[in-house]
Short mmCIF file of C-alpha atoms in Angstrom, two decimals:
data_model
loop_
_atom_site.label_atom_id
_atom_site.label_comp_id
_atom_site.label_asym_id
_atom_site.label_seq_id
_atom_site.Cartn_x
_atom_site.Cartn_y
_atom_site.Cartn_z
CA UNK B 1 349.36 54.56 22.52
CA UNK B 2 346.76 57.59 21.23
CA UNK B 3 344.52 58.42 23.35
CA UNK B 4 340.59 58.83 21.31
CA UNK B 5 339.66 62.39 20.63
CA UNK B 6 336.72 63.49 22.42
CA UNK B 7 334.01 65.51 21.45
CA UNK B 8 332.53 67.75 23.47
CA UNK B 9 330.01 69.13 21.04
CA UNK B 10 327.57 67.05 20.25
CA UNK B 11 325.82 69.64 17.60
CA UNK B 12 327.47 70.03 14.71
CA UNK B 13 326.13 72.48 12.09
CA UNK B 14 326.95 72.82 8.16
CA UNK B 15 326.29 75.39 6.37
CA UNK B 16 324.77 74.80 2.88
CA UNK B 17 324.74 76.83 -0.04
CA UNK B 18 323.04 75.85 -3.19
CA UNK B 19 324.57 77.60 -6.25
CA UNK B 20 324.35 77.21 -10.09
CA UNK B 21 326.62 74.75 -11.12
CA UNK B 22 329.11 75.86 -14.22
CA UNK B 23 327.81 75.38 -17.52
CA UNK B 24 323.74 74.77 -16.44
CA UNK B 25 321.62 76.68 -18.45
CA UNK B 26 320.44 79.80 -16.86
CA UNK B 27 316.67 80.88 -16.51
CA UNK B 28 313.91 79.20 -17.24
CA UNK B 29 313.15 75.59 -18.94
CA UNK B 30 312.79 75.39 -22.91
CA UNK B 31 309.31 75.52 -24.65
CA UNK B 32 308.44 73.86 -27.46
CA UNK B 33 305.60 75.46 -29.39
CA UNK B 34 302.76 72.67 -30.59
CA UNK B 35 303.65 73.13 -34.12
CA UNK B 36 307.43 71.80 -33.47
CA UNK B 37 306.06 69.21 -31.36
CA UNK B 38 303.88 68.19 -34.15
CA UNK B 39 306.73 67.89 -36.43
CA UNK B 40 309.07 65.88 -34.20
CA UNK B 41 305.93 63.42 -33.64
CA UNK B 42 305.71 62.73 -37.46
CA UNK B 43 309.22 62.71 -37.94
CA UNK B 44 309.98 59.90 -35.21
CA UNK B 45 306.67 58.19 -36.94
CA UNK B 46 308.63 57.62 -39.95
CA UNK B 47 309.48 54.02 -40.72
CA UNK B 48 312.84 53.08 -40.34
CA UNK B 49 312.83 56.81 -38.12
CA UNK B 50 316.36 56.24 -35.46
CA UNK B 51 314.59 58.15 -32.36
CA UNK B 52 317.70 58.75 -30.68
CA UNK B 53 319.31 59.87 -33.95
CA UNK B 54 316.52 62.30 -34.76
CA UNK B 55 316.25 63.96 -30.92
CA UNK B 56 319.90 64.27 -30.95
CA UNK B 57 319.20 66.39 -34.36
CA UNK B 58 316.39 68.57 -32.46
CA UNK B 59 318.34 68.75 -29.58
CA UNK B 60 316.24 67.52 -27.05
CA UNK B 61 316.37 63.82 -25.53
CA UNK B 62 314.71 60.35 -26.86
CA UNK B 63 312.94 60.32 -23.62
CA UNK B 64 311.23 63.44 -24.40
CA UNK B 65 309.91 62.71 -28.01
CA UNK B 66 308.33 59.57 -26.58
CA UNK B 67 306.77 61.62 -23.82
CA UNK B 68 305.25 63.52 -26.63
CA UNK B 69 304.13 60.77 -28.79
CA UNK B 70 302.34 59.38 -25.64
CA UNK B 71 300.89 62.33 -25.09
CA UNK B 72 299.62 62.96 -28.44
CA UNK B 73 298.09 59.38 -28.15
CA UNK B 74 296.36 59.61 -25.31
CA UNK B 75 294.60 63.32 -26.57
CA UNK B 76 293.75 61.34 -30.18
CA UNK B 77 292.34 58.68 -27.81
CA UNK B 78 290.46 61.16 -25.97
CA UNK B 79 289.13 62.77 -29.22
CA UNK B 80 288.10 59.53 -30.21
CA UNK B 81 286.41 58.65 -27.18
CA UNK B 82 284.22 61.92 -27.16
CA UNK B 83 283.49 61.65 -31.07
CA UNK B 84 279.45 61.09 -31.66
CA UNK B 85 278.94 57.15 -32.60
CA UNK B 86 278.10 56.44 -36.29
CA UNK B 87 275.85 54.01 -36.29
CA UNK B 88 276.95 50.85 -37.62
CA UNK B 89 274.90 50.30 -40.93
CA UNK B 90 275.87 53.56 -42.13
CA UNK B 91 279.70 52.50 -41.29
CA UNK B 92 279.69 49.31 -43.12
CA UNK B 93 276.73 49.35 -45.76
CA UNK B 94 276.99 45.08 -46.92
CA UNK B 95 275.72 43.45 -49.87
CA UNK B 96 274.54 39.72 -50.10
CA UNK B 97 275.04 37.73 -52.99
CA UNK B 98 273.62 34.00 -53.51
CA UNK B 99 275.23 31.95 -55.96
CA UNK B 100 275.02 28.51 -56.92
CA UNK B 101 274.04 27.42 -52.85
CA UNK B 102 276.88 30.24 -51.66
CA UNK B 103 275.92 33.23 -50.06
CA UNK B 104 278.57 35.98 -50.73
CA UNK B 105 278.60 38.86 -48.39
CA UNK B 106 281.22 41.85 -49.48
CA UNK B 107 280.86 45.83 -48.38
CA UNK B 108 278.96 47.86 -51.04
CA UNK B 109 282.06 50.20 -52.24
CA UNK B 110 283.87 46.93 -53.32
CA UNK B 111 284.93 47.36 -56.93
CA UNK B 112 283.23 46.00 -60.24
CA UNK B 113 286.25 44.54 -61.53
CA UNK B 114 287.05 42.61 -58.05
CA UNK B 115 283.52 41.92 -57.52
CA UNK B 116 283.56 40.15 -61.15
CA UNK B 117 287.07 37.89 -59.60
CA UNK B 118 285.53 37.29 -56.32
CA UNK B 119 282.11 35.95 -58.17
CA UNK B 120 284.31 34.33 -60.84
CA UNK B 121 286.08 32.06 -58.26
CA UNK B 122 283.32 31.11 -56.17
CA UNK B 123 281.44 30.04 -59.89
CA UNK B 124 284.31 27.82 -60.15
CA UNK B 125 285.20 26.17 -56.50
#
């Protein structure tokens, strides 16, 4: 029978070296410029756009596009938010119409020739 090896250091130290693995890109991260961001936004906007398909084209990951469509969302939000208020008459400027016991409301930029339907079919209900 084996007798158990015993230790009689209780401390054991490693020594750890961190080095660049083979093949990872050396220096610093890529940079997009806004411009090429811009461009990859619209593109993946697209309908029928494959994401995956079009960051494997630009070289960078799926992940990352949608990062920047996020991103891009949330500063249109922002520039939304901050926008001065129109008020709401001049937004949506209505026109009221009463015909035979109907009242017909429809925005003022409506036009003539679907303005004449419109009229026509409530003439005839």
């Amino acid at each position: 029978m084996s007798t158990p090896m015993r230790r009689t250091d209780t401390n054991q130290f490693i020594e750890v070296r961190a080095e660049r693995l083979e093949g990872a890109p050396v220096g610093e991260r890529r940079r997009w410029s806004e411009d090429f961001k811009d461009r990859a936004i619209t593109a993946s906007l697209e309908p029928g756009t494959n994401i995956s398909a079009l960051a494997r084209s630009l070289d960078i990951t799926p992940s990352q596009l949608f990062g920047w469509r996020r991103a891009a969302s949330l500063r249109a939000e922002k520039i939304e938010r901050q926008s001065p208020a129109e008020p709401r008459a001049a937004k949506t400027r209505r026109v009221e119409i009463e015909l035979g016991g109907a009242v017909v409301r429809v925005n003022a930029d409506i036009s003539e020739a679907d303005l004449r339907r419109l009229l026509r079919a409530v003439r005839e209900a």
